[in-house]
Coordinates of C-alpha atoms in Angstrom, one line a residue:
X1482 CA 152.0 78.8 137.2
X1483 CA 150.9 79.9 140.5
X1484 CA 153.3 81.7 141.6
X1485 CA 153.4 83.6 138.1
X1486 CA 149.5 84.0 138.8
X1487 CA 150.4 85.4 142.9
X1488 CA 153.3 88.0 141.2
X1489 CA 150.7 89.8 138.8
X1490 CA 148.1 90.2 141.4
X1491 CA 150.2 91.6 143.7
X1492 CA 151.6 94.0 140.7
X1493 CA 147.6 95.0 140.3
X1494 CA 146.8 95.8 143.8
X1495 CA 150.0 97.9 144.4
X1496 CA 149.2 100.9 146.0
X1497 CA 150.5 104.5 145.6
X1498 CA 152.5 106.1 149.0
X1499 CA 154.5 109.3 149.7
X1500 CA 157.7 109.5 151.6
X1501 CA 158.0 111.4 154.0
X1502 CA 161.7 111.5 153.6
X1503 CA 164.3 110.9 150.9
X1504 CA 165.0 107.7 150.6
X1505 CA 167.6 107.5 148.0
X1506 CA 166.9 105.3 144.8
X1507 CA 166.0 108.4 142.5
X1508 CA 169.9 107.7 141.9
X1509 CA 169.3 104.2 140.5
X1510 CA 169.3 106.5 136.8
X1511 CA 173.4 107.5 137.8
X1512 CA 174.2 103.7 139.2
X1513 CA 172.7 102.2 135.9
X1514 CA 175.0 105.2 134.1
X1515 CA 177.9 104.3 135.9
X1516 CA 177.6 100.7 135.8
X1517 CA 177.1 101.1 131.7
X1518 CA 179.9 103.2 131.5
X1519 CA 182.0 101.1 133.1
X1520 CA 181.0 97.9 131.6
X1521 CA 181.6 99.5 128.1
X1522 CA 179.4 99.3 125.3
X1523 CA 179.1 97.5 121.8
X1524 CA 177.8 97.9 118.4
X1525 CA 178.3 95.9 115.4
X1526 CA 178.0 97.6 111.9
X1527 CA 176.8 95.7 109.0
X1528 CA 178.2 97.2 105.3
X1529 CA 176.1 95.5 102.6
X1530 CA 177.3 97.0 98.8
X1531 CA 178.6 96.2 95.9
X1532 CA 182.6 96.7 95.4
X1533 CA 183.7 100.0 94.8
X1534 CA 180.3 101.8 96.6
X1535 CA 182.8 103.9 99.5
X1536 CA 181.8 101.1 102.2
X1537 CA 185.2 101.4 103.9
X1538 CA 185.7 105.3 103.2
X1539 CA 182.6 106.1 105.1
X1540 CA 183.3 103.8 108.5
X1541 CA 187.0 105.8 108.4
X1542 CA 184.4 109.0 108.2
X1543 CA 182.0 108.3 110.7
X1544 CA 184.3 107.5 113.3
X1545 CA 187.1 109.6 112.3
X1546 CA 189.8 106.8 112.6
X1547 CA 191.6 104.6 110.0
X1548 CA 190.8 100.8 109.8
X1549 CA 191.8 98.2 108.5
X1550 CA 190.6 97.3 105.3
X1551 CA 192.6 95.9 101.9
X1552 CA 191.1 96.8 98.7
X1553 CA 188.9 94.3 97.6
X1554 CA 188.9 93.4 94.1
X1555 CA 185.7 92.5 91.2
X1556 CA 186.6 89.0 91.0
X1557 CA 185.6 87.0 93.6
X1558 CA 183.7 83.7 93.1
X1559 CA 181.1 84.3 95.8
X1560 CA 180.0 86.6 98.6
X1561 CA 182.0 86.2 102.5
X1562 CA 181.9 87.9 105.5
X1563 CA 185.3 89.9 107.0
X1564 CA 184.0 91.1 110.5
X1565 CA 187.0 93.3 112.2
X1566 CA 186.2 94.3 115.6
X1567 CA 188.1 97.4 117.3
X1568 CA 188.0 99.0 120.6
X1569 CA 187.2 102.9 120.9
X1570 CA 187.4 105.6 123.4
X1571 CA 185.6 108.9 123.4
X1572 CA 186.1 110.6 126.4
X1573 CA 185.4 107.9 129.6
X1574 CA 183.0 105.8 127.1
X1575 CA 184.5 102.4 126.2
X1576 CA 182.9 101.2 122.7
X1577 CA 183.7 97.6 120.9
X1578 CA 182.9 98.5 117.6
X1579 CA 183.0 95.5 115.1
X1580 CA 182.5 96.0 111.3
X1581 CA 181.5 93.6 109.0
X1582 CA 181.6 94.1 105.2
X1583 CA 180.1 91.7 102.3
X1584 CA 183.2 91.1 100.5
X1585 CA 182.3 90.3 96.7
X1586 CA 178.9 91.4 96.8
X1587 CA 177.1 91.9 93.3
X1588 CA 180.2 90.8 91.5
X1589 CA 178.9 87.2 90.2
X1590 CA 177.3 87.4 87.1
X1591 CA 174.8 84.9 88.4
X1592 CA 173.7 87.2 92.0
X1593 CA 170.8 84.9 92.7
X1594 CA 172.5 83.6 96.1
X1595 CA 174.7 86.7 97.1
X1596 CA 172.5 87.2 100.2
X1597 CA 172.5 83.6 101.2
X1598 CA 176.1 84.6 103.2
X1599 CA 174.8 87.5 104.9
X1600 CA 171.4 85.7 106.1
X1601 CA 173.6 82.7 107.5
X1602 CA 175.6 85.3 109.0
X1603 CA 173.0 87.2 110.7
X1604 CA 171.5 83.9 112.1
X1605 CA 174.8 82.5 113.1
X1606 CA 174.9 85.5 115.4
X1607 CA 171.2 85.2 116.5
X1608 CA 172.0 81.3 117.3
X1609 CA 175.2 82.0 119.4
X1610 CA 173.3 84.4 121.4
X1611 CA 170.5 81.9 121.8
X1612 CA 172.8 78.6 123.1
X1613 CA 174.5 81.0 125.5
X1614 CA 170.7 82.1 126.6
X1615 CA 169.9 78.4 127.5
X1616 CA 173.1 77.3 128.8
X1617 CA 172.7 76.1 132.2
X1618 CA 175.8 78.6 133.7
X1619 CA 175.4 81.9 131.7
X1620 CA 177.8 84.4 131.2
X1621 CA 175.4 86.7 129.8
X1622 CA 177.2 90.0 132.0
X1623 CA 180.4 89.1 129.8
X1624 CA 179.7 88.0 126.9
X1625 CA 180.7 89.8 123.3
X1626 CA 177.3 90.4 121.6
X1627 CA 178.1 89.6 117.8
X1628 CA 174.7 90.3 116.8
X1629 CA 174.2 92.9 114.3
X1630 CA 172.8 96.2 115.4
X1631 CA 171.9 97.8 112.2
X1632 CA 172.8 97.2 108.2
X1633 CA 174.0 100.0 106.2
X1634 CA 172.6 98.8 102.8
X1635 CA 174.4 100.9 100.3
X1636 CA 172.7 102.1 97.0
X1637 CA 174.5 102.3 93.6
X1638 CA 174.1 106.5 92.9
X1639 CA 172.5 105.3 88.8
X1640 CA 169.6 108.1 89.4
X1641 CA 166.8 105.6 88.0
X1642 CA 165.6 102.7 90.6
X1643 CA 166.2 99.9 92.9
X1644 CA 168.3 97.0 91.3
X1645 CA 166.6 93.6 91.1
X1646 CA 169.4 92.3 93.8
X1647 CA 169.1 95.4 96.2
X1648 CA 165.1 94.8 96.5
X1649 CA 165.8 90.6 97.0
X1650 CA 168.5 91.0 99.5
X1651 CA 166.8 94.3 101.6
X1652 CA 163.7 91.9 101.3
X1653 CA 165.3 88.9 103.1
X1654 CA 166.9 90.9 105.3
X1655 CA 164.4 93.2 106.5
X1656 CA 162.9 90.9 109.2
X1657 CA 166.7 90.1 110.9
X1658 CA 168.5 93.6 110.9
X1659 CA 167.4 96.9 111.2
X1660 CA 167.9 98.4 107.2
X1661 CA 169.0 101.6 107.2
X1662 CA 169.4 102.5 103.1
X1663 CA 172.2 105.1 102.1
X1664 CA 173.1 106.6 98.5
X1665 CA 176.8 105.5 98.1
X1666 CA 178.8 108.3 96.0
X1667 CA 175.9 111.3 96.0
X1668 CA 178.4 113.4 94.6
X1669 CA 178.0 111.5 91.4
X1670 CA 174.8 113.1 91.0
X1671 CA 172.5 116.0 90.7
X1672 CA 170.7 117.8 93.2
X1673 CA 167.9 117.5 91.1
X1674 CA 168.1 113.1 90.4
X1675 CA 168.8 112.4 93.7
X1676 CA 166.0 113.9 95.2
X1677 CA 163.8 112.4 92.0
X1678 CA 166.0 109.2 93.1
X1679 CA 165.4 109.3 96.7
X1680 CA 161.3 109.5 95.8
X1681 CA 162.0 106.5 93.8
X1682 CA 163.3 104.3 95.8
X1683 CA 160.9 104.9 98.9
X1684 CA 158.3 104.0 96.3
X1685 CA 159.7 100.9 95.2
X1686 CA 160.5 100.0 99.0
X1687 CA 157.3 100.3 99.9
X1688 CA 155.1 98.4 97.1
X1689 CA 157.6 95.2 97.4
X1690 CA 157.2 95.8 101.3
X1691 CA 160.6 95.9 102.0
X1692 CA 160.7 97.4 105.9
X1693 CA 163.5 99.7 106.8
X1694 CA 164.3 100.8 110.3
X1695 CA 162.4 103.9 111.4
X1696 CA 164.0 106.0 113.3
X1697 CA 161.5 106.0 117.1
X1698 CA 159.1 109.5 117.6
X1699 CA 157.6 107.7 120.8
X1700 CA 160.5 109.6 122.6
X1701 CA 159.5 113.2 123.2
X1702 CA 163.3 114.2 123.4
X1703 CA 164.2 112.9 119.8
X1704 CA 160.7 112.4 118.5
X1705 CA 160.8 115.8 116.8
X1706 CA 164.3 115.9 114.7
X1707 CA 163.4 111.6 114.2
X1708 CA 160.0 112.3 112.1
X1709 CA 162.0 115.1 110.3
X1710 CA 164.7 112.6 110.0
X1711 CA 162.7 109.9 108.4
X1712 CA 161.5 112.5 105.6
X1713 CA 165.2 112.4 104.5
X1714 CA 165.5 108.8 103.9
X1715 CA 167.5 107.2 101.8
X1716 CA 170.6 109.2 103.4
X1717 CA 172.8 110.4 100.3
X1718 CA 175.9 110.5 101.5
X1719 CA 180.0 111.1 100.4
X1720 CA 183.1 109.8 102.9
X1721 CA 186.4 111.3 102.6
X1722 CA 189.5 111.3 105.0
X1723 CA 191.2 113.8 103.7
X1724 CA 191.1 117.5 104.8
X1725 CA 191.2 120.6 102.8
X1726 CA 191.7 123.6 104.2
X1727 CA 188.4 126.1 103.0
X1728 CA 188.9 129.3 104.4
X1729 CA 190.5 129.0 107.9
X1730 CA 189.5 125.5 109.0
X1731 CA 190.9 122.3 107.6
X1732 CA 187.4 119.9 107.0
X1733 CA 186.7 116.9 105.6
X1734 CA 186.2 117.2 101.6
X1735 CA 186.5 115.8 97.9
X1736 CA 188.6 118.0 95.2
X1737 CA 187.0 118.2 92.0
X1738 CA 188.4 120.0 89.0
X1739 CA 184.9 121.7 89.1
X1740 CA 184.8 122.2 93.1
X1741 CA 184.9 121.1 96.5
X1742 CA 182.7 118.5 98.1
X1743 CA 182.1 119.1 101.9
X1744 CA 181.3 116.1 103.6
X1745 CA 180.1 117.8 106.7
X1746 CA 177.8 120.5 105.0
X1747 CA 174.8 119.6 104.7
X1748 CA 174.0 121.5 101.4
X1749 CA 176.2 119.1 99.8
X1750 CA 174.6 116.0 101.5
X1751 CA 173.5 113.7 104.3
X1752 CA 176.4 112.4 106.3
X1753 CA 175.7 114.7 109.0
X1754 CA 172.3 113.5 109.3
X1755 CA 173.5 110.0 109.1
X1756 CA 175.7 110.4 112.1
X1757 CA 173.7 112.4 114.1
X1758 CA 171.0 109.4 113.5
X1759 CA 173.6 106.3 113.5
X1760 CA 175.7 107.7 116.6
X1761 CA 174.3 110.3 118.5
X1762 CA 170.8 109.9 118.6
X1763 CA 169.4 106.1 118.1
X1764 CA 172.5 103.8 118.8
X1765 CA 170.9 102.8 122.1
X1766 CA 167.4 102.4 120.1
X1767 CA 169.5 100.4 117.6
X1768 CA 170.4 97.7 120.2
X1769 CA 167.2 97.4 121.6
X1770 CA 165.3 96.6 118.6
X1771 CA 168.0 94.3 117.7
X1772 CA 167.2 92.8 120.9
X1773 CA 163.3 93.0 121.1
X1774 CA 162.5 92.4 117.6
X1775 CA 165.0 90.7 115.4
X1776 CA 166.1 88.4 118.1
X1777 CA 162.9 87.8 119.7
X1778 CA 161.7 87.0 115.9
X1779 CA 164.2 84.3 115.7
X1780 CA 163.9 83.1 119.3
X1781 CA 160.5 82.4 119.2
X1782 CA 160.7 80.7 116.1
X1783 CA 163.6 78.6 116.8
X1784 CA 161.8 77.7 120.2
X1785 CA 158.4 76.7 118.2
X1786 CA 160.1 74.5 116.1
X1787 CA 162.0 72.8 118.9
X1788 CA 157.7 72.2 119.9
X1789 CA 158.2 74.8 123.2
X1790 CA 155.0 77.0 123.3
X1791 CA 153.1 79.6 125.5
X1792 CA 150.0 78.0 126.0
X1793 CA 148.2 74.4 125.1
X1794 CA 145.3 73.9 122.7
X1795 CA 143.1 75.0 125.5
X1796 CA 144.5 78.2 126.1
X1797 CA 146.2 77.6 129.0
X1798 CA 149.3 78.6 130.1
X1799 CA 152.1 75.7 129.2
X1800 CA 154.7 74.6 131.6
X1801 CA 158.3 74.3 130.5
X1802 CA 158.2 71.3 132.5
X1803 CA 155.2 69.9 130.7
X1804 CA 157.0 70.9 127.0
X1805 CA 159.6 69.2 128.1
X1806 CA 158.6 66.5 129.2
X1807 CA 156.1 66.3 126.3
X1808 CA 159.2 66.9 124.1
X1809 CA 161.5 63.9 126.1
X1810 CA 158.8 61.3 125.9
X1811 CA 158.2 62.3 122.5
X1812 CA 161.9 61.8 121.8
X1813 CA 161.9 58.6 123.7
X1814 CA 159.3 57.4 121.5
X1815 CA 161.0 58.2 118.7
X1816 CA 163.9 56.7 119.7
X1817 CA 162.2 53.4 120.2
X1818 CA 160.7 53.1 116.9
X1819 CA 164.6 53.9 115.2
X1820 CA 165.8 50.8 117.7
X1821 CA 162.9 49.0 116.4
X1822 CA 163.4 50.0 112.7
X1823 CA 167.2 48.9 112.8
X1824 CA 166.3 45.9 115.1
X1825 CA 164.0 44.7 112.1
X1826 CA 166.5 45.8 109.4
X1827 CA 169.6 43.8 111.3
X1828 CA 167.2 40.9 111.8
X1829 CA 166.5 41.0 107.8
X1830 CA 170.4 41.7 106.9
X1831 CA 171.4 38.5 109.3
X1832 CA 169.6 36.5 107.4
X1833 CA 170.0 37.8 104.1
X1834 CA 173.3 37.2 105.2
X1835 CA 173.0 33.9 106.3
X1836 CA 170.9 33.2 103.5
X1837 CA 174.2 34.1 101.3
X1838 CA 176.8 32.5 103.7
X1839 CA 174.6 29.1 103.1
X1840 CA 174.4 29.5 98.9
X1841 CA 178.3 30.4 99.3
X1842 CA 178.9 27.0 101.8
X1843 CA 176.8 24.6 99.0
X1844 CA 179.1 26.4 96.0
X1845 CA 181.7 25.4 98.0
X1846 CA 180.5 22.1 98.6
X1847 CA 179.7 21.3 95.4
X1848 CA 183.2 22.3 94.4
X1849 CA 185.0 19.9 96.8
X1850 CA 182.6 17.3 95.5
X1851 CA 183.9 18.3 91.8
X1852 CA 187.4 18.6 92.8
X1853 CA 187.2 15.6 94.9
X1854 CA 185.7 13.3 91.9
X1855 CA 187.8 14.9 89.5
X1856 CA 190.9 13.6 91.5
X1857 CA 189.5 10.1 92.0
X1858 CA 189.3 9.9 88.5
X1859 CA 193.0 11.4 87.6
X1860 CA 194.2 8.7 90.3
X1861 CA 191.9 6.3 88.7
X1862 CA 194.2 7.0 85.6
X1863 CA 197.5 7.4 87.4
X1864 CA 196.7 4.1 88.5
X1865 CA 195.8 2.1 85.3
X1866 CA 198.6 3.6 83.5
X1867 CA 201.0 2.9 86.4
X1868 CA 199.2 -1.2 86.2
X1869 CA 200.1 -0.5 82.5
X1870 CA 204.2 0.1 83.0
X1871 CA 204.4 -2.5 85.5
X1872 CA 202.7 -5.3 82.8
X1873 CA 205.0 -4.0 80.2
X1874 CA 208.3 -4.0 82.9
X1875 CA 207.0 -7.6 83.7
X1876 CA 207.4 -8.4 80.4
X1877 CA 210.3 -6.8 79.1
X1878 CA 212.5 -8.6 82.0
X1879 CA 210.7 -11.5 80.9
X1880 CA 211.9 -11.3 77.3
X1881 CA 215.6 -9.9 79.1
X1882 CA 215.8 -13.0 81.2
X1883 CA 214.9 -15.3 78.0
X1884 CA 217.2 -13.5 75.9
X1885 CA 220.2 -14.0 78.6
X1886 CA 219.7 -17.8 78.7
X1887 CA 219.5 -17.9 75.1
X1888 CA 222.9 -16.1 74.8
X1889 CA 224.4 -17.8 77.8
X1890 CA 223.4 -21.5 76.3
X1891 CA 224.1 -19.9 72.5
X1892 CA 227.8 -19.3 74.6
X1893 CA 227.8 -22.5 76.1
X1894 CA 227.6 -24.5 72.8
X1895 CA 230.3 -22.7 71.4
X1896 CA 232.8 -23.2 73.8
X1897 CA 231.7 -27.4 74.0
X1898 CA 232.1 -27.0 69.5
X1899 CA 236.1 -25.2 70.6
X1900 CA 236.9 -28.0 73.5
X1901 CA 235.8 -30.6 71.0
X1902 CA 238.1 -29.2 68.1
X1903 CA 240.7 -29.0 70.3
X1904 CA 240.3 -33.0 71.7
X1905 CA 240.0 -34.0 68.0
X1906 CA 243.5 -32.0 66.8
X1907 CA 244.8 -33.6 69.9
X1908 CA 244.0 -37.1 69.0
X1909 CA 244.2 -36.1 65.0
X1910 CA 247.9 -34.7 64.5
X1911 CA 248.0 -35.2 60.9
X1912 CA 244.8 -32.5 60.9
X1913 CA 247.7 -30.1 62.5
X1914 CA 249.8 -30.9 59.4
X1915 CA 247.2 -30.2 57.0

């Protein structure tokens, strides 16, 4: 903070001296040029439309080239985001042109979220930007800026107003991109609509405060053709690659059975001024807003809600140290009240837990003391009736052992009854005879 407060000071009492000599660093202009020019530039186009509006057509006419780009079709389920990046030479300029189109937008019949995609986009872009800006090692010199210098918002040519979804989406976008609103397909209508059309939809841009990018008139050098320039907007503009030859030059047009559109006169409409604007004149102006506004928009609000501020209540400067540290023990704090919070809640679940491991051991307690009587009684049985057999074995071998003696003496008798007949015929012969 001191050292902040030594550096302006010394800024204020810098004093004004002639050299007597020349020094050298009016050439810091051509070493910045040089340095630029060798470093190579980007600038990232964003194509917002609905299907079928010419967004392709008119990136193949600005930059007179053929990209890539596959028809897209009515049906898709939901807006995405096809960025194609491209690397273009003009002259001993280097440019890394990436193009990103809305694929699918205003083809839902319910359109409520189509800008949802594009707005996530946008910040994705804004958010890479920002980790690589608080990364410890930067790589800032290198690094492919994705973030998107301007969006050419394209306007169905109907003649009457502003769609419901063009005014929504322009309105969310309008504080993240610099909005620069075209006519899609001018040659669709008359002279006499489109400038009715034009009034229109200014009108309706201004009472929903939609902002669109103005083209800068703080520059002397452009400020002049920029104010005139701004007059013009909406741009109404037709793309063609094809070249008809009218007269003795071969130039850029659309056949009609009723004539010839020229996309480079501007009688017929406002691609020329779009270029000249887009390309030649504010590309540079382009990147810096990107850079001081939109960025610095979402910077400072990202940075706010991660609690980092300028000054304190007091209106003092605040120390990145201080926020930080603020921040950390803040954290910390946080931190221990979560440990506490699941301390507490463990505490409570071991003993609802043990609490249910004891109900469980009594069950099963209770059951072994069911099971266990339940068996001492089935043996209690077991045994009686097993008692029972052994009376009624007893007793049968009993009455077995009584019935053998009576057989055996029954036996006995009878053979004493045979020895005695036989003693008698002995000592009886007559009884022989008879």
């Amino acid at each position: 903070m001191a050292a902040a407060e030594v550096a302006r000071q010394s800024t204020e009492g810098a004093r004004n001296l002639l050299l007597s000599a020349h020094v050298g660093f009016d050439s810091m202009p051509d070493q910045l040029v040089n340095k630029s020019v060798c470093q190579g530039f980007c600038f990232n186009i964003l194509c917002v439309g609905e299907t079928g509006l010419g967004k392709s057509t008119l990136m193949d006419t600005l930059f007179n080239t053929k990209f890539e780009s596959d028809p897209a079709s009515h049906s898709q389920p939901g807006v995405h985001i096809k960025s194609n990046s491209y690397e273009l030479q003009e002259s001993n300029v280097r440019l890394k042109l990436s193009i990103i189109n809305s694929v699918g937008f205003g083809d839902q019949i319910n359109k409520e979220e189509s800008y949802r995609s594009i707005v996530e986009f946008i910040d994705a872009q804004f958010e890479a930007y920002l980790q690589e800006e608080l990364k410890i090692k930067r790589t800032l010199h290198n690094y492919h800026d994705s973030r998107i210098h301007v969006c050419l918002y394209f306007i169905a040519p109907t003649g009457h107003s502003l769609k419901s979804l063009d005014l929504v989406t322009m309105k969310k976008l309008d504080s993240k991109v610099n909005i620069i609103p075209i006519i899609a397909k001018a040659d669709s209508i008359s002279k006499t609509e489109l400038q009715k059309f034009k009034i229109k939809i200014m009108s309706e841009l201004v009472s929903n405060g939609v902002q669109i990018y103005q083209f800068p008139t703080d520059d002397e050098t452009v400020a002049e053709i920029n104010g005139t320039m701004n007059a013009h907007l909406p741009f109404a503009v037709v793309g063609s690659t094809e070249e008809i030859k009218i007269g003795n030059k071969m130039m850029k047009a659309r056949q009609y059975p009723w004539g010839t559109v020229q996309v480079e006169n501007e009688s017929h409409c406002d691609f020329v001024k779009l270029r000249e604007m887009l390309i030649r004149v504010n590309m540079e102006d382009l990147r810096e807003q990107t850079h001081a506004r939109h960025y610095e928009l979402y910077r400072r609000c990202k940075l706010e809600e991660m609690g980092f501020k300028d000054t304190d209540p007091d209106n003092k400067p605040f120390s990145l140290q201080e926020t930080y540290e603020a921040k950390r023990n803040e954290f910390l704090g946080e931190l221990q009240k979560k440990e506490e919070e699941m301390r507490q809640m463990f505490v409570t679940r071991v003993k609802e837990k043990e609490s249910e491991l004891k109900e469980a051991e009594k069950e099963l307690h209770d059951k072994f003391d069911r099971l266990k009587k339940l068996h001492q009684d089935e043996k209690k049985k077991l045994e009686d009736k097993k008692k029972s057999l052994d009376d009624e074995m007893n007793a049968f071998k009993q009455r077995k052992t009584a019935a053998e003696l009576l057989q055996s003496q029954a036996q006995q008798s009878g053979s004493q009854q045979t020895l005695k007949r036989e003693k008698e015929r002995k000592n009886n012969p007559w009884l022989c005879t008879e």
